[in-house]
């Protein structure tokens, strides 16, 4: 009798086990979209530099929403759960200038974000083709900031480039809607990223607030983002 019960339980568990195994599939994911960026310190610095011009200049752009792209590896771990890891690139910047017949002055600030992280998504509902999921992601972010200042007047030109770096953790969460065609899935995702910005420095020299040397400026990538996304499922 005991052996019969054990055999029955094994037979009952076998289909569930096979379902979990069959759900484990690997894929490659890629996305392209746009994002907003807070960048309060860099916007403040841009305004401060503009006020230092010997003439009245203007801000052409100030860290607007811009492109972001990512790719990574994905695994369907359980029927409802996917996990993965990947790389994300984002960039934005600002420009200020003044120009007339006598010469030009301009300052260009370019910020780039390189993020490596892991993510997990949980399917809220769906079927064999459609999937609506909640996702979360944690990244290590490396920021690079280039500040280029140039002045040209009377045939004379002089320029200076300063490069800064910082490291910071960030996390994001959002929703994802995907439609699967056999080994290809396409869709969209959207969410919000929170950055814990690190202090910018150049070879050990900090980018200090021009008005308060005790405060070090940061690049803050916090903001909304939305992407077009594709997943290429690999054959087992």
Short mmCIF file of C-alpha atoms in Angstrom, two decimals, residues 129 179-186:
data_model
loop_
_atom_site.label_atom_id
_atom_site.label_comp_id
_atom_site.label_asym_id
_atom_site.label_seq_id
_atom_site.Cartn_x
_atom_site.Cartn_y
_atom_site.Cartn_z
CA UNK A 129 1.32 34.48 -27.40
CA UNK A 179 3.62 39.27 -28.17
CA UNK A 180 5.37 36.07 -29.15
CA UNK A 181 5.69 34.68 -32.67
CA UNK A 182 7.31 31.25 -32.28
CA UNK A 183 10.98 32.05 -31.48
CA UNK A 184 10.56 35.85 -31.68
CA UNK A 185 8.72 38.15 -29.26
CA UNK A 186 8.24 41.89 -29.75
#
